[in-house]
C-alpha cells in the first residue's frame, strides 16, 4: 500500500510539471492587472440598426392607451425638480495626449498594467516590458505568489481584487540557444482588477504603462497569438 501511494505521488509531481532534479524548471506567477471599462462601449452600427428595427416592429403591435391616461402620466414628470443631464466627455485629456501612464483614458475599454525592468527570463539580464510577476518559491499557493508579485509593485492590495484562485492561462517558455541566460520556465497568469480608485502608485520598476488589448500586442509580438486567445477584450 505504501509503495502504491509513493508511486502515485511521484506521478502527480511529474504530471504537474515539477521536477525533483538538482536544477528544477522555474515556475513564474504573473498578474494580468486590469482596469474595467468606466463607461458603456459604443454600440456597433449593426447592433444599433437591429435595435432600431426591433423597436419599430414592436411599436406596430404595442398596446394603445386612452389619450386621457397618457396626458396624466406625461404631466407627472414636470416640475422644478427636473435636472438637465449633461454626459461627461468620452474622450479625455489623457486620450488626446496618449498618456499611457494614466487610468483616465480609453474609458470604454479594459486597461492592463505593464512594467519595465528586470525579470526572470529576460534576455541577457536586460530590462524588458512584462506583467507583474514573481518566481514561485515557498508560498502556500501559486495565487499567494501572484499576490506577492502585485504587492511588490503597488505596495498595497487594498484596491485590488483577484478573480478566482486558479490561473486563467499558462505558457511554457523555452530557452533560446541564440540568447544567453534565457532559461526555460512555466508562466501562469492570474487575473486581478482595480477596485474603487482611478490612481495607483506604481513602484519597483523603471517605467510602467496602462494599455488596451490592442496596444498590449505591440509590447509582446512573439506572444500575440497566445495573449489574444487568453484575453477576451
Coordinates of C-alpha atoms in Angstrom, one line a residue:
X1 CA 0.0 0.0 0.0
X2 CA 2.8 2.4 0.9
X3 CA 4.5 1.7 -2.5
X4 CA 1.4 2.5 -4.4
X5 CA 1.0 5.8 -2.6
X6 CA 4.6 6.7 -3.2
X7 CA 4.2 5.9 -6.9
X8 CA 1.1 7.9 -7.1
X9 CA 2.8 10.9 -5.5
X10 CA 5.6 10.6 -8.0
X11 CA 3.2 10.6 -10.9
X12 CA 1.5 13.7 -9.6
X13 CA 4.8 15.5 -9.4
X14 CA 5.6 14.7 -13.0
X15 CA 2.1 15.5 -14.3
X16 CA 2.1 18.9 -12.7
X17 CA 5.4 19.8 -14.2
X18 CA 7.5 19.9 -11.1
X19 CA 11.0 18.4 -11.2
X20 CA 12.9 16.7 -8.5
X21 CA 16.3 17.2 -10.2
X22 CA 19.1 19.4 -8.8
X23 CA 18.1 22.2 -11.2
X24 CA 14.3 22.3 -11.4
X25 CA 12.4 24.3 -14.0
X26 CA 11.2 27.6 -12.6
X27 CA 7.6 28.4 -12.2
X28 CA 6.6 32.1 -12.6
X29 CA 3.3 33.6 -11.4
X30 CA 2.2 36.6 -13.5
X31 CA -0.6 39.0 -12.8
X32 CA -2.9 40.4 -15.5
X33 CA -3.9 43.5 -13.6
X34 CA -6.8 45.2 -15.4
X35 CA -9.0 48.3 -15.0
X36 CA -12.5 47.6 -16.1
X37 CA -14.4 49.9 -18.5
X38 CA -15.7 53.0 -16.9
X39 CA -18.3 53.9 -19.5
X40 CA -20.5 51.7 -21.7
X41 CA -18.8 51.0 -25.0
X42 CA -20.2 52.5 -28.1
X43 CA -22.9 50.3 -29.8
X44 CA -21.8 48.7 -33.1
X45 CA -23.7 50.2 -36.1
X46 CA -25.1 46.8 -37.0
X47 CA -26.4 46.2 -33.4
X48 CA -27.8 49.8 -33.3
X49 CA -29.7 49.2 -36.6
X50 CA -31.1 46.0 -35.3
X51 CA -32.3 47.7 -32.1
X52 CA -34.0 50.4 -34.2
X53 CA -35.7 47.8 -36.3
X54 CA -36.9 45.8 -33.3
X55 CA -38.3 49.0 -31.6
X56 CA -40.2 50.0 -34.7
X57 CA -41.5 46.4 -35.1
X58 CA -42.8 46.3 -31.5
X59 CA -44.4 49.7 -32.0
X60 CA -46.7 48.3 -34.6
X61 CA -48.2 45.9 -32.0
X62 CA -48.0 47.9 -28.8
X63 CA -51.0 48.3 -26.6
X64 CA -52.7 51.6 -27.1
X65 CA -53.9 53.5 -24.0
X66 CA -56.6 56.2 -23.9
X67 CA -55.4 59.7 -24.5
X68 CA -56.7 60.9 -21.1
X69 CA -54.4 58.4 -19.4
X70 CA -51.4 59.4 -21.4
X71 CA -51.9 63.1 -20.6
X72 CA -52.0 62.4 -16.9
X73 CA -48.8 60.3 -17.0
X74 CA -46.9 62.9 -19.0
X75 CA -47.8 65.6 -16.5
X76 CA -46.2 63.8 -13.6
X77 CA -42.7 64.4 -15.0
X78 CA -43.0 68.2 -14.9
X79 CA -41.8 70.3 -12.0
X80 CA -38.9 72.3 -10.5
X81 CA -37.1 69.1 -9.6
X82 CA -36.1 68.3 -13.1
X83 CA -32.3 68.2 -13.8
X84 CA -30.7 68.8 -17.1
X85 CA -28.3 65.9 -17.6
X86 CA -25.1 66.6 -19.5
X87 CA -23.0 63.5 -20.1
X88 CA -19.3 63.6 -19.4
X89 CA -17.0 63.5 -22.5
X90 CA -15.8 60.1 -23.6
X91 CA -12.5 61.4 -24.9
X92 CA -10.3 62.7 -22.0
X93 CA -7.1 64.8 -22.0
X94 CA -5.2 61.6 -21.4
X95 CA -6.7 60.2 -24.6
X96 CA -5.7 63.3 -26.6
X97 CA -2.1 63.2 -25.2
X98 CA -1.9 59.4 -25.4
X99 CA -0.8 59.4 -21.8
X100 CA -0.4 55.7 -21.2
X101 CA 0.6 56.3 -17.5
X102 CA -3.0 57.5 -16.8
X103 CA -6.0 55.4 -15.9
X104 CA -8.2 58.2 -17.3
X105 CA -8.0 57.0 -20.9
X106 CA -9.8 54.5 -23.1
X107 CA -12.8 54.7 -20.7
X108 CA -14.8 52.2 -22.7
X109 CA -12.0 49.6 -22.8
X110 CA -10.1 47.5 -20.4
X111 CA -6.6 48.6 -19.5
X112 CA -3.8 46.3 -18.5
X113 CA -0.7 47.2 -16.4
X114 CA 2.8 46.6 -17.8
X115 CA 6.0 47.4 -16.1
X116 CA 9.5 47.9 -17.4
X117 CA 12.5 46.4 -15.6
X118 CA 14.5 43.2 -14.9
X119 CA 12.6 40.0 -14.6
X120 CA 13.1 36.2 -14.7
X121 CA 13.9 35.0 -18.2
X122 CA 14.7 38.4 -19.7
X123 CA 17.4 38.1 -22.4
X124 CA 20.9 38.8 -21.3
X125 CA 19.5 40.2 -18.0
X126 CA 18.4 43.4 -19.7
X127 CA 15.2 45.2 -18.6
X128 CA 12.1 44.3 -20.6
X129 CA 8.3 45.0 -20.6
X130 CA 6.5 42.4 -18.6
X131 CA 3.5 41.8 -16.3
X132 CA 3.9 42.0 -12.5
X133 CA 5.4 38.6 -11.8
X134 CA 7.4 36.5 -9.3
X135 CA 9.2 33.2 -9.3
X136 CA 7.4 30.7 -7.2
X137 CA 9.5 29.9 -4.0
X138 CA 7.8 28.6 -0.8
X139 CA 4.4 30.3 -1.0
X140 CA 1.4 28.3 0.2
X141 CA -0.3 28.5 -3.2
X142 CA 0.5 29.9 -6.6
X143 CA -2.1 32.6 -6.1
X144 CA -0.2 33.7 -3.0
X145 CA 2.9 34.0 -5.2
X146 CA 0.9 36.2 -7.7
X147 CA -0.4 38.4 -4.8
X148 CA 3.2 38.9 -3.7
X149 CA 4.2 39.9 -7.2
X150 CA 1.5 42.6 -7.4
X151 CA 2.1 43.7 -3.8
X152 CA 5.8 44.4 -4.6
X153 CA 4.7 46.8 -7.4
X154 CA 1.7 48.5 -5.7
X155 CA 2.8 48.3 -2.0
X156 CA -0.8 47.7 -1.0
X157 CA -3.5 45.4 -2.2
X158 CA -6.5 47.3 -0.8
X159 CA -7.6 48.5 -4.2
X160 CA -7.3 45.1 -5.9
X161 CA -9.5 42.0 -6.4
X162 CA -8.1 38.7 -7.5
X163 CA -10.6 36.8 -9.7
X164 CA -10.6 33.2 -8.5
X165 CA -7.9 31.0 -7.1
X166 CA -6.9 29.2 -10.4
X167 CA -4.8 30.8 -13.1
X168 CA -6.5 32.0 -16.3
X169 CA -3.8 30.6 -18.6
X170 CA -0.3 29.4 -18.8
X171 CA 2.5 29.1 -21.3
X172 CA 5.8 27.2 -21.4
X173 CA 8.7 29.4 -22.2
X174 CA 11.6 27.5 -23.9
X175 CA 15.2 28.5 -23.6
X176 CA 16.8 30.1 -26.7
X177 CA 20.2 28.9 -28.0
X178 CA 20.8 32.3 -29.6
X179 CA 20.3 34.3 -26.3
X180 CA 22.5 33.7 -23.3
X181 CA 20.9 33.4 -19.8
X182 CA 17.4 32.6 -21.1
X183 CA 16.3 29.6 -19.0
X184 CA 13.1 27.7 -19.7
X185 CA 10.2 28.2 -17.3
X186 CA 6.4 27.8 -17.0
X187 CA 4.4 31.1 -16.7
X188 CA 1.0 31.1 -15.0
X189 CA -1.3 34.1 -15.4
X190 CA -3.7 35.3 -12.7
X191 CA -6.4 37.9 -13.2
X192 CA -6.7 40.9 -10.8
X193 CA -8.8 44.0 -11.1
X194 CA -8.6 47.6 -10.0
X195 CA -11.2 48.4 -7.3
X196 CA -12.6 51.8 -6.2
X197 CA -9.8 54.1 -7.4
X198 CA -8.6 55.8 -10.5
X199 CA -5.0 56.4 -9.4
X200 CA -2.4 53.9 -8.2
X201 CA 1.2 54.4 -7.2
X202 CA 3.4 52.0 -9.2
X203 CA 6.8 51.3 -7.8
X204 CA 9.8 49.0 -8.1
X205 CA 10.2 49.4 -11.9
X206 CA 11.9 51.8 -14.3
X207 CA 8.6 52.6 -16.1
X208 CA 5.0 51.5 -16.5
X209 CA 2.1 51.8 -18.8
X210 CA -1.7 51.1 -18.9
X211 CA -2.6 49.7 -22.3
X212 CA -5.6 48.2 -24.1
X213 CA -5.6 44.7 -25.5
X214 CA -4.7 46.0 -29.0
X215 CA -1.8 48.1 -27.6
X216 CA -0.7 45.2 -25.5
X217 CA 0.3 43.2 -28.6
X218 CA 2.8 45.9 -29.5
X219 CA 4.9 45.0 -26.5
X220 CA 4.6 41.2 -26.9
X221 CA 4.6 40.5 -30.7
X222 CA 6.0 37.0 -30.1
X223 CA 3.2 36.2 -27.7
X224 CA 0.4 38.0 -29.6
X225 CA -1.5 34.8 -30.6
X226 CA -1.4 33.4 -27.0
X227 CA -2.4 36.7 -25.4
X228 CA -5.2 37.3 -27.9
X229 CA -6.8 33.9 -27.1
X230 CA -6.3 34.3 -23.3
X231 CA -7.6 37.9 -23.0
X232 CA -11.2 38.3 -24.1
X233 CA -11.3 42.1 -24.5

